[in-house]
């Protein structure tokens, strides 16, 4: 009661989201109770402004197991934000992003975001990270915390993913629904668009890595910093140069499609601990590897082609091991 003495006309009653399924697609929703290094959006939950970002939903559904989906998105504005703050070299190619997805303080999944390259511009990269939360992870306060964070960076990953990977990435949507009574396997992600992929914790013990050609990205656009480069003639010239480089990359990729090296292998790292993982090669095929992960590895596993090749894309599929 003491706290009520300090109430003012500007105080707002907290909004508590109720019922399932629950879908939050805007940061202006009253149920979005907390944001940390996130700019709220109207048609998206928010955009990360730092090296990590967290969103807290006030929800009255504690006491039951749920399945949570987080849609993360890397778009043109996100890459502009990143390049304006990190200031990469004008010749440095655009690198994919690798972000961890945490909930209730624990690692739940990860996403590799590599934008698809076109003749004139690149498209966005969207990944839905799904995970199950047991009832005991949701306390009586009903606060669901979702965070995008920086990943561990083993030596083999140097130069293959962007620094400050979460900066500028969007959280488009957070969905919560009851966990299915017959726990269905979580859907495996599609092609990554680069030579990296994430093996989800619920993926089969034996899985197949399929490798396909992809157009490698050109250097990112960098906002002008000098007075002369801000003038329209200079900016038009920079734009024409970017379009020419992008079209050239696309034509070269179509004419001379990349292929995995003979006897190619993979690096693997557990994203929960940052330690290497030895994956057993069960079978080799044309641009495919059937792999088996060792028992006892918790959390998602990041794998990357060895040797690296920016012209290849990875996709995880179920494998039989035969």
mmCIF file of C-alpha atoms in Angstrom:
data_model
loop_
_atom_site.group_PDB
_atom_site.id
_atom_site.type_symbol
_atom_site.label_atom_id
_atom_site.label_comp_id
_atom_site.label_asym_id
_atom_site.label_seq_id
_atom_site.Cartn_x
_atom_site.Cartn_y
_atom_site.Cartn_z
ATOM 1 C CA UNK A 1 0.000 0.000 0.000
ATOM 2 C CA UNK A 2 2.887 2.353 0.643
ATOM 3 C CA UNK A 3 3.770 2.391 -3.025
ATOM 4 C CA UNK A 4 0.301 3.593 -3.972
ATOM 5 C CA UNK A 5 0.944 6.844 -2.116
ATOM 6 C CA UNK A 6 3.491 7.801 -4.773
ATOM 7 C CA UNK A 7 1.218 7.184 -7.762
ATOM 8 C CA UNK A 8 0.783 10.001 -10.286
ATOM 9 C CA UNK A 9 -1.575 10.728 -13.146
ATOM 10 C CA UNK A 10 1.200 9.646 -15.542
ATOM 11 C CA UNK A 11 1.520 6.128 -14.149
ATOM 12 C CA UNK A 12 0.188 3.411 -16.423
ATOM 13 C CA UNK A 13 -1.172 0.087 -15.288
ATOM 14 C CA UNK A 14 1.094 -2.724 -16.557
ATOM 15 C CA UNK A 15 -0.484 -4.792 -19.328
ATOM 16 C CA UNK A 16 -0.316 -8.540 -18.816
ATOM 17 C CA UNK A 17 -0.768 -10.693 -21.922
ATOM 18 C CA UNK A 18 -3.196 -13.537 -21.396
ATOM 19 C CA UNK A 19 -4.099 -16.788 -23.077
ATOM 20 C CA UNK A 20 -2.473 -19.025 -25.676
ATOM 21 C CA UNK A 21 -1.541 -18.979 -28.455
ATOM 22 C CA UNK A 22 0.245 -15.657 -27.974
ATOM 23 C CA UNK A 23 1.787 -13.657 -30.825
ATOM 24 C CA UNK A 24 3.620 -10.358 -30.386
ATOM 25 C CA UNK A 25 4.452 -8.515 -33.615
ATOM 26 C CA UNK A 26 4.948 -4.948 -32.367
ATOM 27 C CA UNK A 27 7.155 -3.360 -29.753
ATOM 28 C CA UNK A 28 4.443 -0.831 -28.882
ATOM 29 C CA UNK A 29 2.292 -3.599 -27.406
ATOM 30 C CA UNK A 30 1.676 -3.071 -23.709
ATOM 31 C CA UNK A 31 2.747 -6.645 -23.022
ATOM 32 C CA UNK A 32 6.320 -5.779 -24.074
ATOM 33 C CA UNK A 33 7.323 -4.790 -20.556
ATOM 34 C CA UNK A 34 11.107 -4.549 -20.872
ATOM 35 C CA UNK A 35 13.538 -3.725 -23.680
ATOM 36 C CA UNK A 36 17.311 -3.577 -23.268
ATOM 37 C CA UNK A 37 19.366 -2.209 -26.176
ATOM 38 C CA UNK A 38 16.328 -2.639 -28.428
ATOM 39 C CA UNK A 39 14.455 0.098 -30.316
ATOM 40 C CA UNK A 40 10.750 -0.722 -30.251
ATOM 41 C CA UNK A 41 8.996 -1.009 -33.607
ATOM 42 C CA UNK A 42 5.380 -0.746 -34.696
ATOM 43 C CA UNK A 43 5.237 -3.634 -37.154
ATOM 44 C CA UNK A 44 8.181 -5.495 -35.588
ATOM 45 C CA UNK A 45 9.056 -6.141 -31.956
ATOM 46 C CA UNK A 46 12.281 -4.171 -32.220
ATOM 47 C CA UNK A 47 15.779 -3.723 -33.610
ATOM 48 C CA UNK A 48 19.002 -4.433 -31.691
ATOM 49 C CA UNK A 49 21.111 -1.318 -31.074
ATOM 50 C CA UNK A 50 24.126 -2.901 -29.343
ATOM 51 C CA UNK A 51 26.140 -6.079 -29.087
ATOM 52 C CA UNK A 52 23.123 -7.808 -27.586
ATOM 53 C CA UNK A 53 19.445 -7.034 -27.062
ATOM 54 C CA UNK A 54 16.705 -8.350 -24.782
ATOM 55 C CA UNK A 55 12.908 -8.184 -24.803
ATOM 56 C CA UNK A 56 10.694 -9.098 -21.846
ATOM 57 C CA UNK A 57 7.039 -10.077 -22.247
ATOM 58 C CA UNK A 58 4.669 -9.861 -19.286
ATOM 59 C CA UNK A 59 2.478 -12.923 -19.570
ATOM 60 C CA UNK A 60 0.045 -14.667 -17.245
ATOM 61 C CA UNK A 61 0.533 -18.193 -18.571
ATOM 62 C CA UNK A 62 3.030 -19.540 -16.051
ATOM 63 C CA UNK A 63 2.621 -23.153 -14.948
ATOM 64 C CA UNK A 64 2.563 -24.935 -18.296
ATOM 65 C CA UNK A 65 5.113 -26.062 -20.852
ATOM 66 C CA UNK A 66 5.184 -23.953 -24.012
ATOM 67 C CA UNK A 67 6.810 -23.829 -27.439
ATOM 68 C CA UNK A 68 8.344 -20.452 -28.311
ATOM 69 C CA UNK A 69 9.177 -19.173 -31.807
ATOM 70 C CA UNK A 70 11.411 -16.141 -32.370
ATOM 71 C CA UNK A 71 11.608 -14.704 -35.893
ATOM 72 C CA UNK A 72 14.893 -12.843 -36.447
ATOM 73 C CA UNK A 73 15.516 -10.832 -39.592
ATOM 74 C CA UNK A 74 18.542 -9.162 -41.177
ATOM 75 C CA UNK A 75 17.473 -6.513 -43.709
ATOM 76 C CA UNK A 76 19.082 -3.674 -45.672
ATOM 77 C CA UNK A 77 18.635 -1.186 -42.834
ATOM 78 C CA UNK A 78 20.294 -3.598 -40.426
ATOM 79 C CA UNK A 79 23.375 -3.866 -42.630
ATOM 80 C CA UNK A 80 23.476 -0.059 -42.946
ATOM 81 C CA UNK A 81 23.326 0.309 -39.175
ATOM 82 C CA UNK A 82 26.143 -2.182 -38.812
ATOM 83 C CA UNK A 83 28.427 -0.634 -41.445
ATOM 84 C CA UNK A 84 27.869 2.904 -40.123
ATOM 85 C CA UNK A 85 28.904 1.879 -36.611
ATOM 86 C CA UNK A 86 31.621 -0.698 -37.308
ATOM 87 C CA UNK A 87 33.069 1.180 -40.336
ATOM 88 C CA UNK A 88 34.475 -1.800 -42.293
ATOM 89 C CA UNK A 89 36.799 -1.384 -45.241
ATOM 90 C CA UNK A 90 35.044 -0.478 -48.502
ATOM 91 C CA UNK A 91 36.595 -3.603 -50.013
ATOM 92 C CA UNK A 92 35.531 -5.985 -47.218
ATOM 93 C CA UNK A 93 32.734 -8.323 -48.365
ATOM 94 C CA UNK A 94 29.485 -8.576 -46.458
ATOM 95 C CA UNK A 95 29.778 -11.392 -43.936
ATOM 96 C CA UNK A 96 26.962 -13.513 -42.486
ATOM 97 C CA UNK A 97 25.718 -12.925 -38.955
ATOM 98 C CA UNK A 98 25.715 -15.555 -36.233
ATOM 99 C CA UNK A 99 23.549 -14.760 -33.196
ATOM 100 C CA UNK A 100 22.603 -16.779 -30.131
ATOM 101 C CA UNK A 101 18.994 -16.882 -28.951
ATOM 102 C CA UNK A 102 18.573 -17.080 -25.172
ATOM 103 C CA UNK A 103 15.414 -17.340 -23.103
ATOM 104 C CA UNK A 104 15.098 -17.212 -19.325
ATOM 105 C CA UNK A 105 18.884 -16.839 -19.132
ATOM 106 C CA UNK A 106 19.686 -20.081 -20.983
ATOM 107 C CA UNK A 107 20.875 -20.757 -24.524
ATOM 108 C CA UNK A 108 17.982 -22.123 -26.591
ATOM 109 C CA UNK A 109 19.169 -21.853 -30.173
ATOM 110 C CA UNK A 110 21.175 -19.919 -32.753
ATOM 111 C CA UNK A 111 20.674 -18.412 -36.194
ATOM 112 C CA UNK A 112 22.935 -17.894 -39.200
ATOM 113 C CA UNK A 113 21.768 -14.892 -41.251
ATOM 114 C CA UNK A 114 23.174 -14.487 -44.761
ATOM 115 C CA UNK A 115 21.300 -12.232 -47.175
ATOM 116 C CA UNK A 116 20.497 -13.582 -50.632
ATOM 117 C CA UNK A 117 22.279 -11.625 -53.358
ATOM 118 C CA UNK A 118 20.549 -10.316 -56.479
ATOM 119 C CA UNK A 119 21.643 -8.379 -59.553
ATOM 120 C CA UNK A 120 20.829 -4.966 -58.039
ATOM 121 C CA UNK A 121 20.361 -5.537 -54.320
ATOM 122 C CA UNK A 122 20.290 -8.187 -51.639
ATOM 123 C CA UNK A 123 17.174 -9.578 -50.027
ATOM 124 C CA UNK A 124 16.580 -10.052 -46.336
ATOM 125 C CA UNK A 125 17.574 -13.109 -44.323
ATOM 126 C CA UNK A 126 14.928 -14.528 -41.964
ATOM 127 C CA UNK A 127 15.322 -17.407 -39.541
ATOM 128 C CA UNK A 128 12.745 -18.730 -37.078
ATOM 129 C CA UNK A 129 14.324 -20.204 -33.943
ATOM 130 C CA UNK A 130 11.973 -22.558 -32.091
ATOM 131 C CA UNK A 131 12.454 -24.092 -28.659
ATOM 132 C CA UNK A 132 10.429 -25.631 -25.847
ATOM 133 C CA UNK A 133 10.284 -24.177 -22.343
ATOM 134 C CA UNK A 134 9.311 -26.448 -19.443
ATOM 135 C CA UNK A 135 6.832 -25.151 -16.894
ATOM 136 C CA UNK A 136 9.522 -24.745 -14.233
ATOM 137 C CA UNK A 137 11.365 -22.191 -16.396
ATOM 138 C CA UNK A 138 8.379 -19.835 -16.243
ATOM 139 C CA UNK A 139 7.982 -18.311 -12.797
ATOM 140 C CA UNK A 140 4.864 -16.906 -11.170
ATOM 141 C CA UNK A 141 5.759 -13.376 -12.311
ATOM 142 C CA UNK A 142 5.056 -14.471 -15.881
ATOM 143 C CA UNK A 143 8.050 -12.643 -17.383
ATOM 144 C CA UNK A 144 9.366 -14.246 -20.572
ATOM 145 C CA UNK A 145 12.816 -12.874 -21.457
ATOM 146 C CA UNK A 146 14.155 -13.350 -25.002
ATOM 147 C CA UNK A 147 17.690 -12.215 -25.851
ATOM 148 C CA UNK A 148 19.918 -12.088 -28.933
ATOM 149 C CA UNK A 149 23.574 -12.360 -27.972
ATOM 150 C CA UNK A 150 27.105 -12.707 -29.322
ATOM 151 C CA UNK A 151 28.388 -16.241 -30.045
ATOM 152 C CA UNK A 152 31.732 -17.794 -29.095
ATOM 153 C CA UNK A 153 34.328 -17.330 -31.809
ATOM 154 C CA UNK A 154 36.704 -20.272 -32.284
ATOM 155 C CA UNK A 155 39.844 -19.764 -34.358
ATOM 156 C CA UNK A 156 38.424 -21.465 -37.431
ATOM 157 C CA UNK A 157 35.564 -18.916 -37.513
ATOM 158 C CA UNK A 158 37.870 -15.888 -37.834
ATOM 159 C CA UNK A 159 36.945 -13.786 -40.871
ATOM 160 C CA UNK A 160 33.864 -15.891 -41.657
ATOM 161 C CA UNK A 161 31.181 -14.045 -39.646
ATOM 162 C CA UNK A 162 30.654 -10.365 -38.929
ATOM 163 C CA UNK A 163 31.862 -8.767 -35.720
ATOM 164 C CA UNK A 164 29.151 -7.437 -33.382
ATOM 165 C CA UNK A 165 26.770 -9.806 -35.096
ATOM 166 C CA UNK A 166 23.569 -8.805 -33.269
ATOM 167 C CA UNK A 167 23.853 -5.091 -34.098
ATOM 168 C CA UNK A 168 20.997 -3.995 -36.371
ATOM 169 C CA UNK A 169 19.236 -7.384 -36.405
ATOM 170 C CA UNK A 170 15.440 -7.270 -36.065
ATOM 171 C CA UNK A 171 13.172 -9.345 -33.871
ATOM 172 C CA UNK A 172 10.085 -9.475 -36.067
ATOM 173 C CA UNK A 173 7.822 -11.697 -33.997
ATOM 174 C CA UNK A 174 7.689 -13.711 -30.777
ATOM 175 C CA UNK A 175 5.090 -16.490 -30.622
ATOM 176 C CA UNK A 176 4.145 -18.658 -27.648
ATOM 177 C CA UNK A 177 1.824 -21.641 -27.872
ATOM 178 C CA UNK A 178 1.188 -24.744 -25.763
ATOM 179 C CA UNK A 179 3.727 -27.488 -26.191
ATOM 180 C CA UNK A 180 2.128 -30.265 -28.263
ATOM 181 C CA UNK A 181 0.980 -33.244 -26.192
ATOM 182 C CA UNK A 182 2.795 -35.546 -28.608
ATOM 183 C CA UNK A 183 6.058 -33.630 -28.804
ATOM 184 C CA UNK A 184 6.651 -33.240 -32.535
ATOM 185 C CA UNK A 185 10.231 -32.642 -33.678
ATOM 186 C CA UNK A 186 11.120 -29.024 -34.260
ATOM 187 C CA UNK A 187 11.489 -28.074 -37.918
ATOM 188 C CA UNK A 188 15.044 -28.029 -39.255
ATOM 189 C CA UNK A 189 16.201 -24.699 -40.731
ATOM 190 C CA UNK A 190 16.505 -24.271 -44.488
ATOM 191 C CA UNK A 191 19.609 -23.424 -46.496
ATOM 192 C CA UNK A 192 21.870 -20.999 -44.653
ATOM 193 C CA UNK A 193 23.032 -19.045 -47.716
ATOM 194 C CA UNK A 194 26.688 -19.397 -46.649
ATOM 195 C CA UNK A 195 29.254 -22.043 -45.749
ATOM 196 C CA UNK A 196 28.011 -22.245 -42.138
ATOM 197 C CA UNK A 197 25.017 -23.987 -40.565
ATOM 198 C CA UNK A 198 23.530 -24.624 -37.140
ATOM 199 C CA UNK A 199 22.603 -28.108 -35.959
ATOM 200 C CA UNK A 200 19.702 -27.628 -33.557
ATOM 201 C CA UNK A 201 19.594 -29.518 -30.247
ATOM 202 C CA UNK A 202 16.571 -31.520 -31.484
ATOM 203 C CA UNK A 203 18.133 -32.520 -34.801
ATOM 204 C CA UNK A 204 18.622 -36.275 -35.356
ATOM 205 C CA UNK A 205 21.845 -37.803 -34.073
ATOM 206 C CA UNK A 206 22.691 -38.695 -37.679
ATOM 207 C CA UNK A 207 22.048 -35.960 -40.218
ATOM 208 C CA UNK A 208 22.998 -35.013 -43.762
ATOM 209 C CA UNK A 209 24.832 -31.834 -44.754
ATOM 210 C CA UNK A 210 23.926 -30.755 -48.284
ATOM 211 C CA UNK A 211 26.091 -28.199 -50.078
ATOM 212 C CA UNK A 212 24.836 -26.052 -52.975
ATOM 213 C CA UNK A 213 26.289 -23.075 -54.882
ATOM 214 C CA UNK A 214 25.276 -19.550 -53.922
ATOM 215 C CA UNK A 215 26.195 -16.057 -55.100
ATOM 216 C CA UNK A 216 28.890 -14.613 -52.800
ATOM 217 C CA UNK A 217 28.097 -11.113 -51.473
ATOM 218 C CA UNK A 218 29.987 -7.988 -52.564
ATOM 219 C CA UNK A 219 31.255 -5.331 -50.138
ATOM 220 C CA UNK A 220 28.690 -3.556 -47.979
ATOM 221 C CA UNK A 221 27.624 0.015 -48.703
ATOM 222 C CA UNK A 222 29.299 2.479 -46.350
ATOM 223 C CA UNK A 223 27.768 5.878 -45.653
ATOM 224 C CA UNK A 224 30.000 8.776 -46.818
ATOM 225 C CA UNK A 225 32.081 10.520 -44.173
ATOM 226 C CA UNK A 226 33.777 13.298 -46.184
ATOM 227 C CA UNK A 227 32.140 16.467 -47.414
ATOM 228 C CA UNK A 228 32.900 15.765 -51.067
ATOM 229 C CA UNK A 229 31.627 12.170 -50.863
ATOM 230 C CA UNK A 230 28.249 13.347 -49.545
ATOM 231 C CA UNK A 231 27.523 15.289 -52.733
ATOM 232 C CA UNK A 232 25.103 13.775 -55.223
ATOM 233 C CA UNK A 233 27.621 13.098 -58.055
ATOM 234 C CA UNK A 234 29.913 11.144 -55.718
ATOM 235 C CA UNK A 235 27.055 9.201 -54.150
ATOM 236 C CA UNK A 236 25.674 8.339 -57.580
ATOM 237 C CA UNK A 237 29.102 7.068 -58.578
ATOM 238 C CA UNK A 238 29.387 4.902 -55.449
ATOM 239 C CA UNK A 239 25.926 3.471 -56.122
ATOM 240 C CA UNK A 240 26.774 2.640 -59.737
ATOM 241 C CA UNK A 241 29.986 0.946 -58.558
ATOM 242 C CA UNK A 242 28.074 -1.153 -56.006
ATOM 243 C CA UNK A 243 25.550 -2.249 -58.643
ATOM 244 C CA UNK A 244 28.366 -3.157 -61.041
ATOM 245 C CA UNK A 245 30.154 -5.219 -58.400
ATOM 246 C CA UNK A 246 26.944 -6.993 -57.439
ATOM 247 C CA UNK A 247 26.051 -7.795 -61.058
ATOM 248 C CA UNK A 248 29.613 -8.954 -61.722
ATOM 249 C CA UNK A 249 29.529 -11.292 -58.720
ATOM 250 C CA UNK A 250 26.199 -12.714 -59.865
ATOM 251 C CA UNK A 251 27.335 -13.325 -63.436
ATOM 252 C CA UNK A 252 30.598 -14.962 -62.322
ATOM 253 C CA UNK A 253 28.733 -17.166 -59.834
ATOM 254 C CA UNK A 254 26.310 -18.334 -62.533
ATOM 255 C CA UNK A 255 29.045 -18.993 -65.118
ATOM 256 C CA UNK A 256 31.498 -20.660 -62.730
ATOM 257 C CA UNK A 257 29.463 -22.235 -59.961
ATOM 258 C CA UNK A 258 31.384 -23.109 -56.826
ATOM 259 C CA UNK A 259 31.832 -26.764 -55.896
ATOM 260 C CA UNK A 260 33.068 -28.253 -52.634
ATOM 261 C CA UNK A 261 36.696 -29.320 -52.637
ATOM 262 C CA UNK A 262 37.474 -33.004 -53.065
ATOM 263 C CA UNK A 263 37.368 -34.713 -49.698
ATOM 264 C CA UNK A 264 35.984 -31.638 -47.963
ATOM 265 C CA UNK A 265 35.287 -31.795 -44.245
ATOM 266 C CA UNK A 266 33.740 -29.688 -41.527
ATOM 267 C CA UNK A 267 34.666 -27.781 -38.403
ATOM 268 C CA UNK A 268 32.218 -28.020 -35.503
ATOM 269 C CA UNK A 269 31.869 -26.106 -32.224
ATOM 270 C CA UNK A 270 29.331 -26.424 -29.405
ATOM 271 C CA UNK A 271 27.828 -22.956 -29.035
ATOM 272 C CA UNK A 272 26.907 -23.544 -25.381
ATOM 273 C CA UNK A 273 30.480 -24.195 -24.263
ATOM 274 C CA UNK A 274 32.605 -22.983 -27.180
ATOM 275 C CA UNK A 275 34.541 -26.278 -27.296
ATOM 276 C CA UNK A 276 35.244 -28.261 -30.494
ATOM 277 C CA UNK A 277 32.960 -31.169 -31.435
ATOM 278 C CA UNK A 278 34.225 -34.196 -33.342
ATOM 279 C CA UNK A 279 31.618 -35.163 -35.929
ATOM 280 C CA UNK A 280 31.885 -38.638 -37.432
ATOM 281 C CA UNK A 281 31.675 -38.789 -41.235
ATOM 282 C CA UNK A 282 29.333 -41.715 -41.885
ATOM 283 C CA UNK A 283 29.026 -41.388 -45.656
ATOM 284 C CA UNK A 284 30.185 -39.160 -48.492
ATOM 285 C CA UNK A 285 28.118 -38.286 -51.540
ATOM 286 C CA UNK A 286 28.046 -35.767 -54.346
ATOM 287 C CA UNK A 287 28.175 -32.452 -52.468
ATOM 288 C CA UNK A 288 26.807 -34.138 -49.330
ATOM 289 C CA UNK A 289 28.130 -35.508 -46.055
ATOM 290 C CA UNK A 290 26.247 -37.765 -43.678
ATOM 291 C CA UNK A 291 27.456 -36.916 -40.191
ATOM 292 C CA UNK A 292 26.903 -38.286 -36.695
ATOM 293 C CA UNK A 293 27.365 -36.170 -33.620
ATOM 294 C CA UNK A 294 28.759 -37.632 -30.401
ATOM 295 C CA UNK A 295 26.421 -38.198 -27.440
ATOM 296 C CA UNK A 296 26.385 -35.786 -24.525
ATOM 297 C CA UNK A 297 26.751 -32.533 -26.498
ATOM 298 C CA UNK A 298 24.200 -30.027 -25.196
ATOM 299 C CA UNK A 299 22.811 -27.071 -27.106
ATOM 300 C CA UNK A 300 23.193 -26.129 -30.771
ATOM 301 C CA UNK A 301 26.308 -26.969 -32.769
ATOM 302 C CA UNK A 302 27.846 -24.633 -35.339
ATOM 303 C CA UNK A 303 29.429 -26.335 -38.331
ATOM 304 C CA UNK A 304 31.445 -24.790 -41.150
ATOM 305 C CA UNK A 305 32.918 -26.185 -44.327
ATOM 306 C CA UNK A 306 36.610 -27.025 -44.344
ATOM 307 C CA UNK A 307 38.008 -25.433 -46.445
ATOM 308 C CA UNK A 308 35.828 -22.332 -46.338
ATOM 309 C CA UNK A 309 34.126 -21.225 -49.562
ATOM 310 C CA UNK A 310 31.947 -18.085 -49.784
ATOM 311 C CA UNK A 311 30.301 -19.492 -52.913
ATOM 312 C CA UNK A 312 28.643 -22.416 -51.108
ATOM 313 C CA UNK A 313 25.525 -22.726 -48.959
ATOM 314 C CA UNK A 314 24.832 -25.398 -46.318
ATOM 315 C CA UNK A 315 21.574 -27.134 -45.447
ATOM 316 C CA UNK A 316 20.907 -29.623 -42.646
ATOM 317 C CA UNK A 317 18.608 -32.548 -43.481
ATOM 318 C CA UNK A 318 17.645 -35.769 -41.671
ATOM 319 C CA UNK A 319 19.979 -38.663 -42.417
ATOM 320 C CA UNK A 320 19.670 -42.416 -42.043
ATOM 321 C CA UNK A 321 23.342 -43.233 -41.701
ATOM 322 C CA UNK A 322 23.185 -45.867 -44.468
#
